[in-house]
Short mmCIF file of C-alpha atoms in Angstrom, two decimals:
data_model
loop_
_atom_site.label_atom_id
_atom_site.label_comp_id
_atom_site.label_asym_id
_atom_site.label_seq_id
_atom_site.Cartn_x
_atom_site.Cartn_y
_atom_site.Cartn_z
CA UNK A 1 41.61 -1.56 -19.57
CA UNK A 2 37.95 -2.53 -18.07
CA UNK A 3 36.00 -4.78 -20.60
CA UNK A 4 32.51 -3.53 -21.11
CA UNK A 5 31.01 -6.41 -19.13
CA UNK A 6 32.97 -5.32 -16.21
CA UNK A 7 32.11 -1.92 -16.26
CA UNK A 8 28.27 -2.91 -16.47
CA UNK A 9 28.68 -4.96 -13.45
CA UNK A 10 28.03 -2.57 -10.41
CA UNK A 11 24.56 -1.65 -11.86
CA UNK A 12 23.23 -5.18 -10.89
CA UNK A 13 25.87 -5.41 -7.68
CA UNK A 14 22.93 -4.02 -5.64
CA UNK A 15 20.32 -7.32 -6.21
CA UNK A 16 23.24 -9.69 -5.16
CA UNK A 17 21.13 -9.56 -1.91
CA UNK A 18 17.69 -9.73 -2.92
CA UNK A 19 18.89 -12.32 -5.43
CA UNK A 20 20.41 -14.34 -2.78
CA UNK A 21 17.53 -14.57 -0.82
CA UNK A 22 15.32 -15.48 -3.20
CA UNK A 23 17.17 -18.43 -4.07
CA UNK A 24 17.52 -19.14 -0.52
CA UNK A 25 13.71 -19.38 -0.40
CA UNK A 26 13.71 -21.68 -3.53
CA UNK A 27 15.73 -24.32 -1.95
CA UNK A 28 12.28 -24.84 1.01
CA UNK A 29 10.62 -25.65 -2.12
CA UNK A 30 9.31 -23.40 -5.31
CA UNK A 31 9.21 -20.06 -5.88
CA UNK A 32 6.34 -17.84 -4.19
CA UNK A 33 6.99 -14.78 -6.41
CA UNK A 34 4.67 -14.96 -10.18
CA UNK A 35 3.35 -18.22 -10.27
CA UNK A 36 2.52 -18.41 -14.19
CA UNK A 37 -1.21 -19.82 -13.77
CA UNK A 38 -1.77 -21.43 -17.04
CA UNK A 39 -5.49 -20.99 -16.99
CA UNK A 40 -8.10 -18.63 -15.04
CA UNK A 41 -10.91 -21.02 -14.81
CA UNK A 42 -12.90 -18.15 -12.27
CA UNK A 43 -12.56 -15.80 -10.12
CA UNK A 44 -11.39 -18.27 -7.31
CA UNK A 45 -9.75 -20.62 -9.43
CA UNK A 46 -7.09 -21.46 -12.00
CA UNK A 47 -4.92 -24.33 -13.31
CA UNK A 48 -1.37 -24.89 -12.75
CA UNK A 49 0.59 -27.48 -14.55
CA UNK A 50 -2.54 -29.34 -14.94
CA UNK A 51 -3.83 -29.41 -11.68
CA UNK A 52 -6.17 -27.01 -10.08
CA UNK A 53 -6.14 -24.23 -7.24
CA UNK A 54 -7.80 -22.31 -4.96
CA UNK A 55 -6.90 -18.91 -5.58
CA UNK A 56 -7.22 -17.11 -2.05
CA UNK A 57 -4.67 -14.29 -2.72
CA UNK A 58 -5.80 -12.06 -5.82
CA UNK A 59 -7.73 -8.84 -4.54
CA UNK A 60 -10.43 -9.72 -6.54
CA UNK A 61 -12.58 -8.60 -3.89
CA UNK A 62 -16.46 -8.37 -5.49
CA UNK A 63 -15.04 -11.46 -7.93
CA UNK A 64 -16.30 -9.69 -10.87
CA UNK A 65 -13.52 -10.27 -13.62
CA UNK A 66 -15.72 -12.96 -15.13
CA UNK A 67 -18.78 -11.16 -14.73
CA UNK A 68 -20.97 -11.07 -18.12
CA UNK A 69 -21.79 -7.68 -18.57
CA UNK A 70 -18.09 -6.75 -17.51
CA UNK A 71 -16.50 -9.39 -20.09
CA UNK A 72 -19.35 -8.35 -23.11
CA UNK A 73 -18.49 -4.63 -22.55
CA UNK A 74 -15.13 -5.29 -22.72
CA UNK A 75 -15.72 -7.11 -25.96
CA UNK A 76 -17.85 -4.16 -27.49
CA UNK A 77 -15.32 -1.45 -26.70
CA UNK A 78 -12.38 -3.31 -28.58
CA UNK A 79 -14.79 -3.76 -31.67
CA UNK A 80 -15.82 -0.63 -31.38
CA UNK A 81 -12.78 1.51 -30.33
CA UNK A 82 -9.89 -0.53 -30.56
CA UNK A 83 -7.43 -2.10 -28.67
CA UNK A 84 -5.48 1.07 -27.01
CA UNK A 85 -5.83 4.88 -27.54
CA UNK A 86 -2.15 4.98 -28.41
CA UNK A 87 -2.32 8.40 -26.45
CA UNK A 88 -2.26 10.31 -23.30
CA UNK A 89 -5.14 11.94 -21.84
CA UNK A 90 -3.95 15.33 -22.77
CA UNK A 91 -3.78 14.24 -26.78
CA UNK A 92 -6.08 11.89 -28.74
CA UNK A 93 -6.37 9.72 -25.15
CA UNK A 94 -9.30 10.77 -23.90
CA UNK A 95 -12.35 8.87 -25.30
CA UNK A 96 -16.13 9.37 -24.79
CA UNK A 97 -15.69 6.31 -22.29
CA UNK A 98 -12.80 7.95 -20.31
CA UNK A 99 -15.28 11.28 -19.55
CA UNK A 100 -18.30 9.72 -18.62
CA UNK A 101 -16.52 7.14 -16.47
CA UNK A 102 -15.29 10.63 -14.82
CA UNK A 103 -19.09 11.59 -14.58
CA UNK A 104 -20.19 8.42 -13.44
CA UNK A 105 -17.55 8.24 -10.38
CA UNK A 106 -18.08 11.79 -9.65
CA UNK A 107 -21.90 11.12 -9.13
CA UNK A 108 -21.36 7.45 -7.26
CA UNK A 109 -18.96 9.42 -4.81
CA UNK A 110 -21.57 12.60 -4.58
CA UNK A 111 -17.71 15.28 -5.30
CA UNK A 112 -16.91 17.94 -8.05
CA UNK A 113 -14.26 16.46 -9.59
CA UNK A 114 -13.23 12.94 -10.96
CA UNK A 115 -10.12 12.37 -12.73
CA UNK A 116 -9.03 8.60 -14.29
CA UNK A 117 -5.72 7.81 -14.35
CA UNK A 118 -3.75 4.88 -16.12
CA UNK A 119 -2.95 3.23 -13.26
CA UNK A 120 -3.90 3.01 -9.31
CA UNK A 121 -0.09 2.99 -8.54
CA UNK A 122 0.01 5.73 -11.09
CA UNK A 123 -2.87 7.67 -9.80
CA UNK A 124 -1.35 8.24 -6.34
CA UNK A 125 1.93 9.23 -7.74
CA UNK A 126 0.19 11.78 -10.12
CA UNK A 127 -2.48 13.18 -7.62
CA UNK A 128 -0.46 13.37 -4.15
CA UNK A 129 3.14 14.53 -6.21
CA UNK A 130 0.60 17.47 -8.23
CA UNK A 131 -1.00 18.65 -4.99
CA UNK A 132 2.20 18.68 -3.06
CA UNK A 133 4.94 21.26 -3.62
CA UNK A 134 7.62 23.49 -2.47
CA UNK A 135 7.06 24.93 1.17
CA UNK A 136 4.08 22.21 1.40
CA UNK A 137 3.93 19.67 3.58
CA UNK A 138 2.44 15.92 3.29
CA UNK A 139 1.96 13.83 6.78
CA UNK A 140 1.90 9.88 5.72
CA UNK A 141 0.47 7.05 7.29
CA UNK A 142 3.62 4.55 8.59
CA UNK A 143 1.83 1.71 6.94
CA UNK A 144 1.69 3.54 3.32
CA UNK A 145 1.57 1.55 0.16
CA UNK A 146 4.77 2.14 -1.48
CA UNK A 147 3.00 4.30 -4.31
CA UNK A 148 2.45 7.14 -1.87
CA UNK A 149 6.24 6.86 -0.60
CA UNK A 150 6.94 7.17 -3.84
CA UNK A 151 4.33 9.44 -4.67
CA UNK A 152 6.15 11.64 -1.88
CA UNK A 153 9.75 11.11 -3.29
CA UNK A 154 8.69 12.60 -6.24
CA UNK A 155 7.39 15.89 -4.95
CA UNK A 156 9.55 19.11 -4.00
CA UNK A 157 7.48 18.80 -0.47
CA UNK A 158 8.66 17.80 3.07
CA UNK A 159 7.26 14.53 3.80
CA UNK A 160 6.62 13.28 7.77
CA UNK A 161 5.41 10.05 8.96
CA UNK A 162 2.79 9.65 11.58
CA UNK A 163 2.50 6.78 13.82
CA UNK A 164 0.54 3.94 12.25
CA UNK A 165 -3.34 4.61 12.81
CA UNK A 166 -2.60 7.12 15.63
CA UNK A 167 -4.34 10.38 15.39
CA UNK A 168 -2.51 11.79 18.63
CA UNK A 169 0.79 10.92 16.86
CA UNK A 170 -0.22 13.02 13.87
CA UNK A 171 -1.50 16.01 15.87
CA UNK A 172 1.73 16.27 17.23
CA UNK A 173 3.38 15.85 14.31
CA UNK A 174 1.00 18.40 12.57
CA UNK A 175 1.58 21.01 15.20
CA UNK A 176 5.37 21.28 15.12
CA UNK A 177 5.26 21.87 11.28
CA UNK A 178 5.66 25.73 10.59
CA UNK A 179 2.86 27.81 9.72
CA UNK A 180 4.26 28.35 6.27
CA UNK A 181 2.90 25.95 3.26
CA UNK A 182 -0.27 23.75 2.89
CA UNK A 183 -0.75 20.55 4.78
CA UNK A 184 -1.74 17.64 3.28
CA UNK A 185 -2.41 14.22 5.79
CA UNK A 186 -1.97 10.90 3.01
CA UNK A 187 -3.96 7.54 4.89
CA UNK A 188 -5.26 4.33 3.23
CA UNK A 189 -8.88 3.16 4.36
CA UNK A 190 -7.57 -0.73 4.56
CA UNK A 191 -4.52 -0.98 4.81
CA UNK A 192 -3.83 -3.85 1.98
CA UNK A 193 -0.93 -6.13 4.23
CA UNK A 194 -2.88 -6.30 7.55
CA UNK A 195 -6.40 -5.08 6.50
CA UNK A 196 -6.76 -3.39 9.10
CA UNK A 197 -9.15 -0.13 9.12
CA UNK A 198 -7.88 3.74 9.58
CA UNK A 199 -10.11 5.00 12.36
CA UNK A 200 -10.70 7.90 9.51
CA UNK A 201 -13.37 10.00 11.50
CA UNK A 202 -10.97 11.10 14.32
CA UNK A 203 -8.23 11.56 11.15
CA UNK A 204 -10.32 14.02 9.44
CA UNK A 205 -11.12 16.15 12.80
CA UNK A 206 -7.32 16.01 13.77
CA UNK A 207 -6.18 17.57 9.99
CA UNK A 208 -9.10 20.04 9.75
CA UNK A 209 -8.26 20.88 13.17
CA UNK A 210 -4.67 21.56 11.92
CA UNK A 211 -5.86 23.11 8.77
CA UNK A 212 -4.79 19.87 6.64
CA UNK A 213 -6.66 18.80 3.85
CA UNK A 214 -6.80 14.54 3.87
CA UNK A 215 -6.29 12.46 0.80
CA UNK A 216 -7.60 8.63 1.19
CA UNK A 217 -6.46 5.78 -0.74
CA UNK A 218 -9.15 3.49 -0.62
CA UNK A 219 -7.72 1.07 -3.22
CA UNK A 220 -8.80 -2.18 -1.19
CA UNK A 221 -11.74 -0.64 0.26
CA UNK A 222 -14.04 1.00 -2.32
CA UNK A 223 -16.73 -2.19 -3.08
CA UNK A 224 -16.20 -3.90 0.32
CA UNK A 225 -17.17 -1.21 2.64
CA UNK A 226 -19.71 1.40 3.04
CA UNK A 227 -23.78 1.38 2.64
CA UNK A 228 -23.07 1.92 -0.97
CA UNK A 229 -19.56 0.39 -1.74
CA UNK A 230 -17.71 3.51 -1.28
CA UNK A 231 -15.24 3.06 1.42
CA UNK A 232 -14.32 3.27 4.62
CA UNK A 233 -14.89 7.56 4.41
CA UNK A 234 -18.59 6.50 3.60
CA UNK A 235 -18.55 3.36 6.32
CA UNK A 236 -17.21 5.92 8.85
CA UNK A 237 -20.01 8.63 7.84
CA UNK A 238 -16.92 10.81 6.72
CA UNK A 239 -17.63 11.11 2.88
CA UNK A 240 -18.12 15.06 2.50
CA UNK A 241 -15.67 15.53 4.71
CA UNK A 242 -12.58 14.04 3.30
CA UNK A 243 -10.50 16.30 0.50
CA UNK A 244 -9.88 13.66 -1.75
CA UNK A 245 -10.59 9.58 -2.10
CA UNK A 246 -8.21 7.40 -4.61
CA UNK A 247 -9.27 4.77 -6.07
CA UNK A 248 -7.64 1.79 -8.53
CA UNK A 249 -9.53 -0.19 -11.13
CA UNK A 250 -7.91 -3.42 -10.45
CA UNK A 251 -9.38 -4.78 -7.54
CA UNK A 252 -12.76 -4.66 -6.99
CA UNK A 253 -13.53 -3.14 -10.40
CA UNK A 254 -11.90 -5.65 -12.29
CA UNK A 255 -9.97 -3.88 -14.87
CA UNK A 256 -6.68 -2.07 -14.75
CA UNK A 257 -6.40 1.92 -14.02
CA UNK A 258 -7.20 4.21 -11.26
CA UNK A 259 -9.02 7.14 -10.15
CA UNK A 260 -9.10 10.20 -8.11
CA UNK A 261 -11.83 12.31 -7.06
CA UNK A 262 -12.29 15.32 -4.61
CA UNK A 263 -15.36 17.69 -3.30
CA UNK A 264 -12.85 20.62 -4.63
CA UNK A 265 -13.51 21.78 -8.20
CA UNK A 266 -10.00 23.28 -7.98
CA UNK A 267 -8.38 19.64 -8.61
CA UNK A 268 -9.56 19.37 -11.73
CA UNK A 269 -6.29 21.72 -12.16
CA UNK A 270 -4.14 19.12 -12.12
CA UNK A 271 -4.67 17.22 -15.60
CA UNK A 272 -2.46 20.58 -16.46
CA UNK A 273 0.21 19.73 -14.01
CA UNK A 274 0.07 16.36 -13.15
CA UNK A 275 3.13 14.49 -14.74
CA UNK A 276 1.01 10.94 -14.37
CA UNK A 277 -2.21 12.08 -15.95
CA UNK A 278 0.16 14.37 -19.03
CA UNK A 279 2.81 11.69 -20.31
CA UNK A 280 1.80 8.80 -20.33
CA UNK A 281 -0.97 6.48 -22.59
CA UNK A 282 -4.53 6.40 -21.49
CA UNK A 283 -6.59 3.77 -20.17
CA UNK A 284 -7.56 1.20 -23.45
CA UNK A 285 -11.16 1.65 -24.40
CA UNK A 286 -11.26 -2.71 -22.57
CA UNK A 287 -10.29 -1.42 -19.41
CA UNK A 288 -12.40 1.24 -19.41
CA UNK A 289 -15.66 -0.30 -20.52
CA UNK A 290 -14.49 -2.83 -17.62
CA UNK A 291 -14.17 -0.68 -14.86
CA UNK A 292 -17.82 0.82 -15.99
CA UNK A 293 -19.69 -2.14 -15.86
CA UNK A 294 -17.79 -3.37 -12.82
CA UNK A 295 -18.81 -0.09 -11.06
CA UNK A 296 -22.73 -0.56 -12.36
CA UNK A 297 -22.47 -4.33 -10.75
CA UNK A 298 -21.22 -2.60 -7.89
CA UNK A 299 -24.44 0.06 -7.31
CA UNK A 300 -26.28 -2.60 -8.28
CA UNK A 301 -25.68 -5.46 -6.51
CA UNK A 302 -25.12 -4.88 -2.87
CA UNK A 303 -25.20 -8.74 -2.15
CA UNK A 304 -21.70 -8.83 -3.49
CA UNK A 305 -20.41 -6.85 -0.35
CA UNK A 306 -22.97 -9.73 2.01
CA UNK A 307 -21.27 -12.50 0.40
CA UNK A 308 -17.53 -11.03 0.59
CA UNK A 309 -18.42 -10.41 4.53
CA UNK A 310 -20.09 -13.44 5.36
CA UNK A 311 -16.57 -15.34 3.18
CA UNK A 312 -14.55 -12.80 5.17
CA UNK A 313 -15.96 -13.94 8.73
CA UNK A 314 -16.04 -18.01 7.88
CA UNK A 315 -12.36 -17.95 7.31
CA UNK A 316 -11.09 -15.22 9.67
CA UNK A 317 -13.25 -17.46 12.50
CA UNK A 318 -11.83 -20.44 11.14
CA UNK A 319 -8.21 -19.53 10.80
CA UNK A 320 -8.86 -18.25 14.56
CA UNK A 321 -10.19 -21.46 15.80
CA UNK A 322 -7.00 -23.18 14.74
CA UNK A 323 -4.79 -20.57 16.25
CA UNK A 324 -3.53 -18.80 14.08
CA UNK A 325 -2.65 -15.46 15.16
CA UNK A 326 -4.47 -12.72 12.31
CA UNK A 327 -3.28 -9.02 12.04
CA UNK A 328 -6.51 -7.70 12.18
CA UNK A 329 -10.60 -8.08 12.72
CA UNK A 330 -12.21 -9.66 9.88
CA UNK A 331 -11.93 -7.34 6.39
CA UNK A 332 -11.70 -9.08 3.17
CA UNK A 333 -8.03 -9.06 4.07
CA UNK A 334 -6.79 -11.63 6.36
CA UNK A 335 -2.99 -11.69 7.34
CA UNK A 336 -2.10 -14.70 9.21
CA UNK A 337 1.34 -13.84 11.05
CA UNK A 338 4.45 -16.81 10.81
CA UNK A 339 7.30 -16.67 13.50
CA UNK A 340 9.64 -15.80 11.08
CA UNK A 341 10.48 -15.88 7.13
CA UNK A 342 11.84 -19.66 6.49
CA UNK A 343 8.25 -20.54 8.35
CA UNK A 344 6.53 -18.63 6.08
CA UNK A 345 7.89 -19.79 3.19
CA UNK A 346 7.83 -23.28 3.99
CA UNK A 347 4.23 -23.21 4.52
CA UNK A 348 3.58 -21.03 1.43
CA UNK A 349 4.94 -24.21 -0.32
CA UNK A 350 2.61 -26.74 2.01
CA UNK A 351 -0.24 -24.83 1.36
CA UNK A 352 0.48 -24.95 -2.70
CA UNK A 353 1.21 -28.37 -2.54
CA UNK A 354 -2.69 -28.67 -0.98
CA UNK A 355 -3.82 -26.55 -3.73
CA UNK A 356 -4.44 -23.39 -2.08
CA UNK A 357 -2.43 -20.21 -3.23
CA UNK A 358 -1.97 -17.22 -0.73
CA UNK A 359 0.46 -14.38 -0.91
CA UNK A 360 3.74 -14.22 0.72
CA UNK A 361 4.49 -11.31 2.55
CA UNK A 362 8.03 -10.79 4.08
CA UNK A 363 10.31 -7.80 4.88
CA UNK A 364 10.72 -4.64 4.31
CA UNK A 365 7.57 -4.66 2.07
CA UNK A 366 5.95 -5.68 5.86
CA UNK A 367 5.08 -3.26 8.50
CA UNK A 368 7.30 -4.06 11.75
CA UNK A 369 9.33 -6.29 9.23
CA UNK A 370 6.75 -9.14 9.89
CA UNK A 371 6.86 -12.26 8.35
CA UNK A 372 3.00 -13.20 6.41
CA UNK A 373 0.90 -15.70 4.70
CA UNK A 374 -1.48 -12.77 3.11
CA UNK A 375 -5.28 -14.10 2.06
CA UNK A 376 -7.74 -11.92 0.42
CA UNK A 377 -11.71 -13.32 0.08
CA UNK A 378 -13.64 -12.68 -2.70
CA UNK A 379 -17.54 -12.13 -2.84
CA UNK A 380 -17.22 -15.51 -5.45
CA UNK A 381 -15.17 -18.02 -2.71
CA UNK A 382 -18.09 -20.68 -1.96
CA UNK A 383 -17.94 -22.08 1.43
CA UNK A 384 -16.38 -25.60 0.70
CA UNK A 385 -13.82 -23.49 -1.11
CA UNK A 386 -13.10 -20.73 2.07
CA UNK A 387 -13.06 -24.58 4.16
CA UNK A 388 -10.60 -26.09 1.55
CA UNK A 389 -8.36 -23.15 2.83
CA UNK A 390 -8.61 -23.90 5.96
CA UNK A 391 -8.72 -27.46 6.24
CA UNK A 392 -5.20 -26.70 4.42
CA UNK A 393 -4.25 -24.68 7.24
CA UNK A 394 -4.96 -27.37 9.33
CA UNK A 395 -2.76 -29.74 8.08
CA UNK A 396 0.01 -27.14 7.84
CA UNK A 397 3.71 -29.04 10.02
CA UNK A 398 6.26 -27.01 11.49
CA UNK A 399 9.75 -26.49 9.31
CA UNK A 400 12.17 -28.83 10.50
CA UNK B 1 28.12 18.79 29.04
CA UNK B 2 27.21 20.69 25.82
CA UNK B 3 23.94 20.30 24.25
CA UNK B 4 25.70 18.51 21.32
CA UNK B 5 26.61 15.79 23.78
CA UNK B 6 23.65 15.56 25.89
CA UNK B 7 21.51 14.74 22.48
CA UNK B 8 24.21 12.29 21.22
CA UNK B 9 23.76 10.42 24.63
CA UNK B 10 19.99 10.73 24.05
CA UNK B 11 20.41 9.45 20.22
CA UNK B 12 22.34 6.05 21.45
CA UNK B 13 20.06 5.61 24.11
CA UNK B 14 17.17 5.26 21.39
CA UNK B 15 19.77 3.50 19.69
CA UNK B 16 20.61 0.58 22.27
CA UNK B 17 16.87 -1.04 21.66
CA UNK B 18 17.59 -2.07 17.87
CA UNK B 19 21.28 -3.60 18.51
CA UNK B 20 23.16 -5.95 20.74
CA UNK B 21 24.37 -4.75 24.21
CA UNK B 22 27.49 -3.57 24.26
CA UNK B 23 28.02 -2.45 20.68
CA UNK B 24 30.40 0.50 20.23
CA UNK B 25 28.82 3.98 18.98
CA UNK B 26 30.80 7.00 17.82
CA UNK B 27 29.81 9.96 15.54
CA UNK B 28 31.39 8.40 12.72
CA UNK B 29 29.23 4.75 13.03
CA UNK B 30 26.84 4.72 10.37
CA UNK B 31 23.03 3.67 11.39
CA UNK B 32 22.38 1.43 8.60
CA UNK B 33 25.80 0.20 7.33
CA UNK B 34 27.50 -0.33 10.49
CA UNK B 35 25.06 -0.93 13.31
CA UNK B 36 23.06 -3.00 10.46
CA UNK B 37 19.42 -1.53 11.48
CA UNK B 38 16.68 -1.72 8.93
CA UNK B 39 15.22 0.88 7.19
CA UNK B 40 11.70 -0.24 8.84
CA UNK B 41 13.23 0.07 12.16
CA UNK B 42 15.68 3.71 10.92
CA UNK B 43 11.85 5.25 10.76
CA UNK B 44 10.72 3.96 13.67
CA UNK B 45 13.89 4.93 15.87
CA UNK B 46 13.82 8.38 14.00
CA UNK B 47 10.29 8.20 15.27
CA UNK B 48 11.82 8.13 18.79
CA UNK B 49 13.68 10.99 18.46
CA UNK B 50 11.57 13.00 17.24
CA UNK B 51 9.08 12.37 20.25
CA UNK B 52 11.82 12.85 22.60
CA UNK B 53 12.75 16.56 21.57
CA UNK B 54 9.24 17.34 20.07
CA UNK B 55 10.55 17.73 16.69
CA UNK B 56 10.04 16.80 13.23
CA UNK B 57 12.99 15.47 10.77
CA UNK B 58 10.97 14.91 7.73
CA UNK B 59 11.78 12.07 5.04
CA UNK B 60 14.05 13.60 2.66
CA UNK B 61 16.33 14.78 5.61
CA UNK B 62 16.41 11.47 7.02
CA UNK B 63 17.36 9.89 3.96
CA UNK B 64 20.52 12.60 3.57
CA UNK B 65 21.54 11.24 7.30
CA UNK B 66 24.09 8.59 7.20
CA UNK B 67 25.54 8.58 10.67
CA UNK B 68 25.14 8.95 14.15
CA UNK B 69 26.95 12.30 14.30
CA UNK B 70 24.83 13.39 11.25
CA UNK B 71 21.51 12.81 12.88
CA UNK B 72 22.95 14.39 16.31
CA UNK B 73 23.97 17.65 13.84
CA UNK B 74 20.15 17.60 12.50
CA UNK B 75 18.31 17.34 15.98
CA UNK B 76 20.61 20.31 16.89
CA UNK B 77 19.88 22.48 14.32
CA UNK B 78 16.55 21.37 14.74
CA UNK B 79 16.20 22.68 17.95
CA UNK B 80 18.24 25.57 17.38
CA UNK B 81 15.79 26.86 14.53
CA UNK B 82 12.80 26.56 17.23
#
């Protein structure tokens, strides 16, 4: 007779792999995956067992998570309104804060509809799996974020992926579906491994040529590009023309949550049918004042976006001078390609041991299963702090 | 040669660029398990094949396709349905 530990067992069989691997990695030095920062001293830095890092791998794009009026508002909405809502959007969840934080994105991205979700990940899997049903179709991007795979998985649609970045490969793909069922074309503005850019103009001709309606997730790209901040649809003069823009809270606004917003009045239909938005808590009244004043510092202060180019440039240029072969043109996103994963990993553990944290990056969650030492710049890296990095770089040895 | 055959020749043709020379394929070989390809590289060969015939196999087909004879069986009916 099987014991009850045996019969547990073949749930966890299937990490033996992943498990494997990771300890694997451990024995080139310590673990990459959630280094427990004791302290946040600032955007760009934090303490780790008493000794302090560069932090050149956090997203935090316009470096506004210590910002004063973001940290006071944050402050005023707990004293004020608590520390959660302790319900969904579609109960007691929505707050005075949650609706004009609506308003307020609806007007910054000029559309007719603004919905906030709990979540970025979230919001993708509640707007693209609502939109998306039976008999409908939904054309993704190669290089999706695993929220919109997942996003997909969860609808009753038939999902197709398009060559990375190649509008011919989607037209194609768009004109052998069958006439039957709405269209929807899924893309990311910058792509958050490589950072590379969608060419989005030719994008939106291809699917409105094709009678597609295109959804952008502009998660990394919403405060770092545009005239205004508001992407790479506004960068590439494509703003009224794209059918919905995504958005997440927890980059360059600073907070935690998500939005979606669309130049159809017709979406706001979804807080009725999106499974996302209906079960689950709401945004705490923190994270929302957060992401408001985040997206006033934002409108207001376009010398955040100067500084995170001009940080962007000095250590793309730099990391290019010493060789080092980079996915991409500069974006606040700089992947620096390693020969394989035991290279990577060694030098995630050289550069730590300088001080400097980066991402690792290895496969599958890579495009073309590429191994990657992933840097993102913030608008609050100084430049002996972007030269730290790559003096670091510098000093980097081949695995022996 | 019957259609059937001509795309399962096609199929291991796109095949031969993600595995060592040589390697044995039947209709029974299973793409992931037994020629150990990748799910990164299973989309991109699927990718192939669709570009060869001019088709589209969308995700939740693909992931209901275990072997080589499977996908052979999809392109077909693929094809027959246009």
């Amino acid at each position: 007779m099987l014991t009850k530990t045996k019969r547990n067992k073949p749930l966890f069989d299937k990490f033996a792999a992943i498990t494997e691997r990771h300890e694997m990695a451990k024995l080139l030095g310590r673990s990459p995956i959630g280094i427990p920062f004791e302290k946040i001293l600032s955007p760009t830095r934090a303490l780790f067992e008493g000794r302090e890092y560069v932090l050149a791998g956090t997203n935090n794009y316009l470096g506004l998570t210590f910002n004063e009026n973001v940290k006071r508002s944050m402050i005023e909405a707990v004293e004020t309104l608590g520390s959660a809502t302790t319900g969904s959007r579609q109960a007691n969840g929505t707050y005075g804060d949650h609706a004009k934080l609506e308003q307020d994105l609806k007007a910054f991205f000029e559309m007719q509809s603004a919905i906030v979700f709990t979540t970025g990940y979230q919001t993708n899997l509640g707007a693209i799996s609502a939109l998306a049903g039976k008999d409908d179709h939904i054309l993704i991007d190669a290089d999706s974020h695993a929220c919109i795979y997942d996003a997909c998985r969860l609808t009753d649609a038939s999902t197709h992926r398009f060559r990375h970045n190649d509008p011919e490969n989607l037209n194609k793909r768009l004109q052998r579906l069958p006439e039957r069922g709405g269209r929807l074309v899924v893309v990311e503005g910058m792509y958050s491994m490589f950072g590379d850019i969608a060419p989005l103009a030719e994008i939106v001709e291809v699917a409105h040529a094709n009678d597609a309606m295109v959804f952008v997730d502009e998660a990394h790209s919403v405060g770092c590009f545009g005239e205004k901040g508001r992407g790479i649809a506004e960068a590439q003069g494509v703003l009224e023309d794209v059918d919905f823009i995504s958005g997440t809270f927890s980059k360059s606004l600073a907070s935690i949550g998500g939005f979606c917003v669309s130049k159809h009045p017709e979406f706001e239909g979804i807080r009725l049918a999106s499974r996302a938005y209906m079960f689950t808590a709401s945004g705490a009244p923190a994270n929302i004042a957060a992401a408001s004043a985040a997206l006033g510092e934002l409108k207001n202060n376009p010398g955040l976006r100067d500084s995170l180019l001009a940080m962007s440039n000095r250590l793309h240029s730099g990391l290019t001078d010493l060789g080092f072969d980079i996915c991409a043109p500069t974006s606040p996103v700089i992947a620096v390609k390693r020969p394989d994963e035991a290279t990577a990993v060694s030098e995630w553990n050289q550069l730590f041991e300088q001080g400097v944290y980066v991402n690792l990056a290895v496969p599958p969650a890579t495009p073309g299963g590429v191994s990657l030492l992933r840097l993102s710049v913030s608008a609050a890296h100084t430049p002996e702090e972007i030269d730290q990095v790559i003096e670091a770089f510098s000093n980097l040895k081949p695995l022996t | 040669m019957t259609e059937q055959s001509k795309i399962f020749e096609t199929i291991c043709k796109v095949l031969s660029e993600y595995i060592p020379e040589g390697t044995e394929i039947t209709a029974d070989t299973r793409i992931v398990a037994d020629l150990e390809i990748d799910s990164v590289d299973v989309f991109d060969l699927i990718m192939e094949v669709e570009d060869a015939y001019d088709i589209s196999i969308s995700m939740e087909l693909i992931s209901t396709t275990h072997t080589v004879g499977e996908l052979t069986n999809v392109v077909n009916g693929l094809i027959g349905a246009d």
